Amino acid sequence: MKKVNVAIVGATGAVGTKILEKLLERNFPVQSIKLLASKRSAGAEITAGGHKYIVEETVPESFEGIDIAFFSAGGSISEKFAHEAVKRGAVVIDNTSAFRMIEDIPLVVPEVNAGALSGHTGIIANPNCSTIQMVTALQPIREKFGLDRIIVSTYQAVSGAGSEAIEELESQSLQFENRSKIEAAILPSASAERHYPIAFNAIPQIDAFDASGYTLEELKMMNETKKIFGDQKLSVSATCVRLPVVTGHSESVYIEIGKEGVSVEELHALLENAPGVVVQDDPSKQLYPMPLFAEGKDEVFVGRIRKDPEHPAGFHLWIVSDNLLKGAALNSVQIAETLLN
Amino acid sequence: MKKVNVAIVGATGAVGTKILEKLLERNFPVQSIKLLASKRSAGAEITAGGHKYIVEETVPESFEGIDIAFFSAGGSISEKFAHEAVKRGAVVIDNTSAFRMIEDIPLVVPEVNAGALSGHTGIIANPNCSTIQMVTALQPIREKFGLDRIIVSTYQAVSGAGSEAIEELESQSLQFENRSKIEAAILPSASAERHYPIAFNAIPQIDAFDASGYTLEELKMMNETKKIFGDQKLSVSATCVRLPVVTGHSESVYIEIGKEGVSVEELHALLENAPGVVVQDDPSKQLYPMPLFAEGKDEVFVGRIRKDPEHPAGFHLWIVSDNLLKGAALNSVQIAETLLN
């Protein structure tokens, strides 16, 4: 396989560091890896796979000779530099929300819609973390029986809000234990007017509010799911909540499928053979997915699968995955792997 | 008002201590208060309202002369002693699941179905914490527009599993911060075969599993809601999840009401005038309920009220309340107050 020159924009962030890890771990055919970040981080050293990398400031010229550029440094950085990278011949795999809903930009989860990659024009969008794990788990069900409706409530980890949010949860937990004043400056989001403690709390706001009363995170789940499945008639509504969990998003997902009378066993069998999915579902052994045990794992874990007693085509599932891996870094690297194949 | 002799069974527990506090705080017309617990706790001293109480062991004779007995010491204690109390002339207000689904035993949230108290035969059941806050918030909506369907996902605090679970969360949080071994012995429930850490985790199991794949907590929400609303045709399904929150249950609730075209403003207006309910709902000010701020408060807090864009009669609500107060102790005391009036 042809070896490629790779750049990671946002290389010092929570997701950027995982992209580097996954490229090395999966023996991605790299010729060279360039780590890019803000001017502030330039000069930092990152050691991975026995190699020392020096972080460089992102400038338009950074992308000369780059074949694949992973972006994970926030929407404004992607808007500023993605086209510069494409202009210089790179394919951009963007992990922000900047381009996801642009019609001719593919929004891809390889297990679900790898076909959407064909005919891309230089930028490929990686979906939102909470969307990826949900569509990965629902795809085999949708493919076999059809899918009419999704109602999802999320239980999201702080690492989805970046490294600073992880530090905030840890310092607040200590402040709480010491009965000292809880200081909140990052969550629900650094740019928000008001900040609330996340330690020993649950915050029903992720990202900013839209005029509809939904948060952007909720709208991402609703709109991205329809785009990835290529089904604008699919009904999706979401409630997104941040929890005092470091890594691992969980989702309580209610679905109505396109066929009545399907059994839980049939869904089990489908999911057990689905790529990237692990079924952890045995109430008699108290076996079900939990975020603490999903951390560091590549797969999407599904459990608590049960029929809704109130609807002939209704089911509930509990879907958990590492939001930094399948929800971000791993999916981006998988997109690159699919492109190269 | 006639003064009454009161007993609290389970007086040293998380809920029992709150019942005593609420009786004193609300100037409940007590002649005497007897604190009862297990043999192990007998002799313990509890000081409240400037008065020192000595805890006594619960025996059948404890209920001689008692007018109202609050039970909150687990189902088996209620099964053992509630009838002994009734036999001696007491009215039992039981905060366990022992009697809730027995047909001629009223299951009461005073704001919702105080009328069910008439004709009681000595035992009145206090519903499950997660049920109480949900029905309190939904009652005004149901009364005005009708209610066809509820799909709820819960975010429940550890105090619902008792004082030992609170201690476990606190000690695990310290173990986590110190990078030492996490010890789990209580959650998801002390009697379970397997225990999992709750600190920095989310456990999708509360109480034991039923053969249906639902947990008893989920079935309580489904069955109790129908009984309290007196509507067996109401569709209710639940997913119950335990979080690293000390006190305060949160609920992501999807409802379909009996009328199309109702606005969010109409629901706001209804809930703003509802007894025991406080609306905290202004996205422009990031105002919404959170468990950390509901702790110690009597009310049920409702926010994030929004239309489901996918269903003409669908709405989402985020409902939060102190699970030890309205979810348990306060509701029990309110039942007693309603009986006396």
PDB file of N, CA and C in Angstrom, chain A residues 266-335:
ATOM      1  N   GLU A 266     -33.668 -11.851  17.843  1.00  0.00           N
ATOM      2  CA  GLU A 266     -33.305 -11.483  16.467  1.00  0.00           C
ATOM      3  C   GLU A 266     -32.389 -10.262  16.453  1.00  0.00           C
ATOM      4  N   LEU A 267     -32.670  -9.294  17.317  1.00  0.00           N
ATOM      5  CA  LEU A 267     -31.797  -8.111  17.374  1.00  0.00           C
ATOM      6  C   LEU A 267     -30.413  -8.505  17.899  1.00  0.00           C
ATOM      7  N   HIS A 268     -30.393  -9.364  18.919  1.00  0.00           N
ATOM      8  CA  HIS A 268     -29.115  -9.869  19.439  1.00  0.00           C
ATOM      9  C   HIS A 268     -28.278 -10.478  18.316  1.00  0.00           C
ATOM     10  N   ALA A 269     -28.895 -11.361  17.575  1.00  0.00           N
ATOM     11  CA  ALA A 269     -28.169 -12.074  16.521  1.00  0.00           C
ATOM     12  C   ALA A 269     -27.614 -11.101  15.491  1.00  0.00           C
ATOM     13  N   LEU A 270     -28.428 -10.118  15.106  1.00  0.00           N
ATOM     14  CA  LEU A 270     -27.976  -9.109  14.150  1.00  0.00           C
ATOM     15  C   LEU A 270     -26.780  -8.334  14.669  1.00  0.00           C
ATOM     16  N   LEU A 271     -26.895  -7.888  15.926  1.00  0.00           N
ATOM     17  CA  LEU A 271     -25.848  -7.028  16.496  1.00  0.00           C
ATOM     18  C   LEU A 271     -24.579  -7.820  16.775  1.00  0.00           C
ATOM     19  N   GLU A 272     -24.724  -9.089  17.102  1.00  0.00           N
ATOM     20  CA  GLU A 272     -23.532  -9.902  17.365  1.00  0.00           C
ATOM     21  C   GLU A 272     -22.666 -10.068  16.120  1.00  0.00           C
ATOM     22  N   ASN A 273     -23.289  -9.960  14.953  1.00  0.00           N
ATOM     23  CA  ASN A 273     -22.531 -10.081  13.705  1.00  0.00           C
ATOM     24  C   ASN A 273     -22.201  -8.734  13.071  1.00  0.00           C
ATOM     25  N   ALA A 274     -22.492  -7.657  13.786  1.00  0.00           N
ATOM     26  CA  ALA A 274     -22.297  -6.327  13.185  1.00  0.00           C
ATOM     27  C   ALA A 274     -20.867  -5.845  13.384  1.00  0.00           C
ATOM     28  N   PRO A 275     -20.264  -5.242  12.338  1.00  0.00           N
ATOM     29  CA  PRO A 275     -18.903  -4.736  12.478  1.00  0.00           C
ATOM     30  C   PRO A 275     -18.814  -3.610  13.501  1.00  0.00           C
ATOM     31  N   GLY A 276     -17.804  -3.712  14.387  1.00  0.00           N
ATOM     32  CA  GLY A 276     -17.571  -2.646  15.367  1.00  0.00           C
ATOM     33  C   GLY A 276     -18.493  -2.653  16.561  1.00  0.00           C
ATOM     34  N   VAL A 277     -19.370  -3.665  16.635  1.00  0.00           N
ATOM     35  CA  VAL A 277     -20.355  -3.699  17.719  1.00  0.00           C
ATOM     36  C   VAL A 277     -20.092  -4.911  18.613  1.00  0.00           C
ATOM     37  N   VAL A 278     -20.183  -4.730  19.926  1.00  0.00           N
ATOM     38  CA  VAL A 278     -20.099  -5.846  20.867  1.00  0.00           C
ATOM     39  C   VAL A 278     -21.378  -5.849  21.707  1.00  0.00           C
ATOM     40  N   VAL A 279     -22.060  -6.974  21.735  1.00  0.00           N
ATOM     41  CA  VAL A 279     -23.260  -7.098  22.558  1.00  0.00           C
ATOM     42  C   VAL A 279     -22.849  -7.519  23.964  1.00  0.00           C
ATOM     43  N   GLN A 280     -23.223  -6.716  24.953  1.00  0.00           N
ATOM     44  CA  GLN A 280     -23.007  -7.061  26.371  1.00  0.00           C
ATOM     45  C   GLN A 280     -24.389  -7.039  26.992  1.00  0.00           C
ATOM     46  N   ASP A 281     -25.063  -8.162  26.995  1.00  0.00           N
ATOM     47  CA  ASP A 281     -26.478  -8.119  27.364  1.00  0.00           C
ATOM     48  C   ASP A 281     -26.928  -9.432  27.970  1.00  0.00           C
ATOM     49  N   ASP A 282     -26.751  -9.565  29.267  1.00  0.00           N
ATOM     50  CA  ASP A 282     -27.281 -10.724  29.965  1.00  0.00           C
ATOM     51  C   ASP A 282     -27.687 -10.308  31.378  1.00  0.00           C
ATOM     52  N   PRO A 283     -28.991  -9.976  31.533  1.00  0.00           N
ATOM     53  CA  PRO A 283     -29.455  -9.520  32.843  1.00  0.00           C
ATOM     54  C   PRO A 283     -29.165 -10.535  33.951  1.00  0.00           C
ATOM     55  N   SER A 284     -29.197 -11.818  33.617  1.00  0.00           N
ATOM     56  CA  SER A 284     -29.000 -12.828  34.669  1.00  0.00           C
ATOM     57  C   SER A 284     -27.578 -12.770  35.225  1.00  0.00           C
ATOM     58  N   LYS A 285     -26.654 -12.232  34.458  1.00  0.00           N
ATOM     59  CA  LYS A 285     -25.269 -12.065  34.925  1.00  0.00           C
ATOM     60  C   LYS A 285     -24.949 -10.595  35.198  1.00  0.00           C
ATOM     61  N   GLN A 286     -25.973  -9.749  35.238  1.00  0.00           N
ATOM     62  CA  GLN A 286     -25.773  -8.289  35.364  1.00  0.00           C
ATOM     63  C   GLN A 286     -24.774  -7.781  34.323  1.00  0.00           C
ATOM     64  N   LEU A 287     -24.897  -8.300  33.126  1.00  0.00           N
ATOM     65  CA  LEU A 287     -23.992  -7.885  32.049  1.00  0.00           C
ATOM     66  C   LEU A 287     -24.656  -6.817  31.191  1.00  0.00           C
ATOM     67  N   TYR A 288     -24.050  -5.651  31.171  1.00  0.00           N
ATOM     68  CA  TYR A 288     -24.522  -4.520  30.362  1.00  0.00           C
ATOM     69  C   TYR A 288     -23.355  -3.560  30.212  1.00  0.00           C
ATOM     70  N   PRO A 289     -23.374  -2.727  29.182  1.00  0.00           N
ATOM     71  CA  PRO A 289     -22.257  -1.792  28.994  1.00  0.00           C
ATOM     72  C   PRO A 289     -22.268  -0.674  30.040  1.00  0.00           C
ATOM     73  N   MET A 290     -21.066  -0.235  30.393  1.00  0.00           N
ATOM     74  CA  MET A 290     -20.900   0.919  31.291  1.00  0.00           C
ATOM     75  C   MET A 290     -19.714   1.741  30.790  1.00  0.00           C
ATOM     76  N   PRO A 291     -19.791   3.065  30.924  1.00  0.00           N
ATOM     77  CA  PRO A 291     -18.721   3.904  30.362  1.00  0.00           C
ATOM     78  C   PRO A 291     -17.341   3.624  30.961  1.00  0.00           C
ATOM     79  N   LEU A 292     -17.294   3.328  32.265  1.00  0.00           N
ATOM     80  CA  LEU A 292     -15.998   3.104  32.905  1.00  0.00           C
ATOM     81  C   LEU A 292     -15.242   1.934  32.273  1.00  0.00           C
ATOM     82  N   PHE A 293     -15.998   0.970  31.735  1.00  0.00           N
ATOM     83  CA  PHE A 293     -15.370  -0.212  31.151  1.00  0.00           C
ATOM     84  C   PHE A 293     -15.223  -0.107  29.627  1.00  0.00           C
ATOM     85  N   ALA A 294     -15.821   0.929  29.040  1.00  0.00           N
ATOM     86  CA  ALA A 294     -15.699   1.139  27.591  1.00  0.00           C
ATOM     87  C   ALA A 294     -14.478   1.997  27.264  1.00  0.00           C
ATOM     88  N   GLU A 295     -13.974   2.701  28.278  1.00  0.00           N
ATOM     89  CA  GLU A 295     -12.845   3.612  28.060  1.00  0.00           C
ATOM     90  C   GLU A 295     -11.644   2.844  27.495  1.00  0.00           C
ATOM     91  N   GLY A 296     -11.074   3.372  26.417  1.00  0.00           N
ATOM     92  CA  GLY A 296      -9.901   2.751  25.814  1.00  0.00           C
ATOM     93  C   GLY A 296     -10.216   1.646  24.824  1.00  0.00           C
ATOM     94  N   LYS A 297     -11.512   1.347  24.657  1.00  0.00           N
ATOM     95  CA  LYS A 297     -11.909   0.261  23.739  1.00  0.00           C
ATOM     96  C   LYS A 297     -12.407   0.851  22.423  1.00  0.00           C
ATOM     97  N   ASP A 298     -12.190   0.120  21.352  1.00  0.00           N
ATOM     98  CA  ASP A 298     -12.582   0.600  20.026  1.00  0.00           C
ATOM     99  C   ASP A 298     -14.067   0.398  19.722  1.00  0.00           C
ATOM    100  N   GLU A 299     -14.700  -0.551  20.380  1.00  0.00           N
ATOM    101  CA  GLU A 299     -16.023  -0.979  19.932  1.00  0.00           C
ATOM    102  C   GLU A 299     -17.168  -0.132  20.499  1.00  0.00           C
ATOM    103  N   VAL A 300     -18.321  -0.322  19.889  1.00  0.00           N
ATOM    104  CA  VAL A 300     -19.573   0.217  20.409  1.00  0.00           C
ATOM    105  C   VAL A 300     -20.266  -0.925  21.153  1.00  0.00           C
ATOM    106  N   PHE A 301     -20.561  -0.715  22.415  1.00  0.00           N
ATOM    107  CA  PHE A 301     -21.139  -1.767  23.261  1.00  0.00           C
ATOM    108  C   PHE A 301     -22.650  -1.557  23.392  1.00  0.00           C
ATOM    109  N   VAL A 302     -23.400  -2.636  23.239  1.00  0.00           N
ATOM    110  CA  VAL A 302     -24.859  -2.531  23.278  1.00  0.00           C
ATOM    111  C   VAL A 302     -25.426  -3.545  24.259  1.00  0.00           C
ATOM    112  N   GLY A 303     -26.334  -3.086  25.091  1.00  0.00           N
ATOM    113  CA  GLY A 303     -26.987  -3.977  26.042  1.00  0.00           C
ATOM    114  C   GLY A 303     -28.371  -3.467  26.418  1.00  0.00           C
ATOM    115  N   ARG A 304     -28.949  -4.090  27.446  1.00  0.00           N
ATOM    116  CA  ARG A 304     -30.308  -3.728  27.913  1.00  0.00           C
ATOM    117  C   ARG A 304     -31.306  -3.727  26.742  1.00  0.00           C
ATOM    118  N   ILE A 305     -31.116  -4.630  25.791  1.00  0.00           N
ATOM    119  CA  ILE A 305     -32.022  -4.661  24.640  1.00  0.00           C
ATOM    120  C   ILE A 305     -33.333  -5.299  25.087  1.00  0.00           C
ATOM    121  N   ARG A 306     -34.411  -4.567  24.933  1.00  0.00           N
ATOM    122  CA  ARG A 306     -35.698  -5.117  25.365  1.00  0.00           C
ATOM    123  C   ARG A 306     -36.847  -4.507  24.575  1.00  0.00           C
ATOM    124  N   LYS A 307     -37.884  -5.274  24.472  1.00  0.00           N
ATOM    125  CA  LYS A 307     -39.089  -4.829  23.757  1.00  0.00           C
ATOM    126  C   LYS A 307     -39.808  -3.779  24.580  1.00  0.00           C
ATOM    127  N   ASP A 308     -40.340  -2.794  23.922  1.00  0.00           N
ATOM    128  CA  ASP A 308     -41.229  -1.866  24.607  1.00  0.00           C
ATOM    129  C   ASP A 308     -42.584  -2.545  24.713  1.00  0.00           C
ATOM    130  N   PRO A 309     -43.054  -2.765  25.942  1.00  0.00           N
ATOM    131  CA  PRO A 309     -44.337  -3.476  26.080  1.00  0.00           C
ATOM    132  C   PRO A 309     -45.504  -2.676  25.512  1.00  0.00           C
ATOM    133  N   GLU A 310     -45.266  -1.418  25.205  1.00  0.00           N
ATOM    134  CA  GLU A 310     -46.364  -0.531  24.822  1.00  0.00           C
ATOM    135  C   GLU A 310     -46.452  -0.290  23.316  1.00  0.00           C
ATOM    136  N   HIS A 311     -45.479  -0.804  22.555  1.00  0.00           N
ATOM    137  CA  HIS A 311     -45.512  -0.553  21.111  1.00  0.00           C
ATOM    138  C   HIS A 311     -45.031  -1.806  20.377  1.00  0.00           C
ATOM    139  N   PRO A 312     -45.766  -2.282  19.378  1.00  0.00           N
ATOM    140  CA  PRO A 312     -45.441  -3.564  18.740  1.00  0.00           C
ATOM    141  C   PRO A 312     -44.121  -3.568  17.971  1.00  0.00           C
ATOM    142  N   ALA A 313     -43.578  -2.382  17.639  1.00  0.00           N
ATOM    143  CA  ALA A 313     -42.298  -2.338  16.931  1.00  0.00           C
ATOM    144  C   ALA A 313     -41.254  -1.546  17.737  1.00  0.00           C
ATOM    145  N   GLY A 314     -41.526  -1.365  19.045  1.00  0.00           N
ATOM    146  CA  GLY A 314     -40.649  -0.541  19.875  1.00  0.00           C
ATOM    147  C   GLY A 314     -39.649  -1.355  20.670  1.00  0.00           C
ATOM    148  N   PHE A 315     -38.429  -0.861  20.717  1.00  0.00           N
ATOM    149  CA  PHE A 315     -37.353  -1.487  21.502  1.00  0.00           C
ATOM    150  C   PHE A 315     -36.546  -0.417  22.236  1.00  0.00           C
ATOM    151  N   HIS A 316     -35.940  -0.831  23.338  1.00  0.00           N
ATOM    152  CA  HIS A 316     -34.985   0.026  24.038  1.00  0.00           C
ATOM    153  C   HIS A 316     -33.596  -0.606  23.959  1.00  0.00           C
ATOM    154  N   LEU A 317     -32.576   0.244  23.814  1.00  0.00           N
ATOM    155  CA  LEU A 317     -31.185  -0.218  23.838  1.00  0.00           C
ATOM    156  C   LEU A 317     -30.375   0.758  24.680  1.00  0.00           C
ATOM    157  N   TRP A 318     -29.279   0.252  25.244  1.00  0.00           N
ATOM    158  CA  TRP A 318     -28.332   1.067  26.010  1.00  0.00           C
ATOM    159  C   TRP A 318     -26.994   0.940  25.285  1.00  0.00           C
ATOM    160  N   ILE A 319     -26.539   2.047  24.694  1.00  0.00           N
ATOM    161  CA  ILE A 319     -25.385   2.038  23.790  1.00  0.00           C
ATOM    162  C   ILE A 319     -24.246   2.856  24.402  1.00  0.00           C
ATOM    163  N   VAL A 320     -23.081   2.241  24.545  1.00  0.00           N
ATOM    164  CA  VAL A 320     -21.949   2.896  25.210  1.00  0.00           C
ATOM    165  C   VAL A 320     -20.701   2.767  24.343  1.00  0.00           C
ATOM    166  N   SER A 321     -19.920   3.845  24.240  1.00  0.00           N
ATOM    167  CA  SER A 321     -18.646   3.751  23.531  1.00  0.00           C
ATOM    168  C   SER A 321     -17.684   4.821  24.033  1.00  0.00           C
ATOM    169  N   ASP A 322     -16.407   4.614  23.778  1.00  0.00           N
ATOM    170  CA  ASP A 322     -15.398   5.624  24.122  1.00  0.00           C
ATOM    171  C   ASP A 322     -15.555   6.780  23.145  1.00  0.00           C
ATOM    172  N   ASN A 323     -15.967   7.922  23.654  1.00  0.00           N
ATOM    173  CA  ASN A 323     -16.262   9.073  22.800  1.00  0.00           C
ATOM    174  C   ASN A 323     -15.024   9.645  22.112  1.00  0.00           C
ATOM    175  N   LEU A 324     -13.834   9.384  22.654  1.00  0.00           N
ATOM    176  CA  LEU A 324     -12.617   9.871  22.010  1.00  0.00           C
ATOM    177  C   LEU A 324     -12.134   8.905  20.927  1.00  0.00           C
ATOM    178  N   LEU A 325     -12.580   7.656  20.988  1.00  0.00           N
ATOM    179  CA  LEU A 325     -12.121   6.657  20.019  1.00  0.00           C
ATOM    180  C   LEU A 325     -13.153   6.482  18.901  1.00  0.00           C
ATOM    181  N   LYS A 326     -14.084   5.528  19.019  1.00  0.00           N
ATOM    182  CA  LYS A 326     -15.054   5.400  17.930  1.00  0.00           C
ATOM    183  C   LYS A 326     -15.790   6.722  17.718  1.00  0.00           C
ATOM    184  N   GLY A 327     -15.996   7.468  18.803  1.00  0.00           N
ATOM    185  CA  GLY A 327     -16.700   8.751  18.682  1.00  0.00           C
ATOM    186  C   GLY A 327     -15.895   9.841  18.013  1.00  0.00           C
ATOM    187  N   ALA A 328     -14.602   9.628  17.787  1.00  0.00           N
ATOM    188  CA  ALA A 328     -13.786  10.719  17.228  1.00  0.00           C
ATOM    189  C   ALA A 328     -12.562  10.165  16.499  1.00  0.00           C
ATOM    190  N   ALA A 329     -11.464   9.905  17.248  1.00  0.00           N
ATOM    191  CA  ALA A 329     -10.180   9.581  16.627  1.00  0.00           C
ATOM    192  C   ALA A 329     -10.237   8.311  15.784  1.00  0.00           C
ATOM    193  N   LEU A 330     -10.773   7.242  16.345  1.00  0.00           N
ATOM    194  CA  LEU A 330     -10.808   5.981  15.608  1.00  0.00           C
ATOM    195  C   LEU A 330     -11.624   6.123  14.333  1.00  0.00           C
ATOM    196  N   ASN A 331     -12.803   6.737  14.445  1.00  0.00           N
ATOM    197  CA  ASN A 331     -13.642   6.864  13.242  1.00  0.00           C
ATOM    198  C   ASN A 331     -12.930   7.664  12.161  1.00  0.00           C
ATOM    199  N   SER A 332     -12.195   8.718  12.565  1.00  0.00           N
ATOM    200  CA  SER A 332     -11.442   9.518  11.580  1.00  0.00           C
ATOM    201  C   SER A 332     -10.387   8.658  10.886  1.00  0.00           C
ATOM    202  N   VAL A 333      -9.660   7.866  11.663  1.00  0.00           N
ATOM    203  CA  VAL A 333      -8.623   7.010  11.077  1.00  0.00           C
ATOM    204  C   VAL A 333      -9.267   5.938  10.192  1.00  0.00           C
ATOM    205  N   GLN A 334     -10.411   5.421  10.611  1.00  0.00           N
ATOM    206  CA  GLN A 334     -11.123   4.440   9.777  1.00  0.00           C
ATOM    207  C   GLN A 334     -11.560   5.048   8.443  1.00  0.00           C
ATOM    208  N   ILE A 335     -11.970   6.333   8.485  1.00  0.00           N
ATOM    209  CA  ILE A 335     -12.327   7.008   7.223  1.00  0.00           C
ATOM    210  C   ILE A 335     -11.102   7.050   6.316  1.00  0.00           C
TER     211      ILE A 335
END
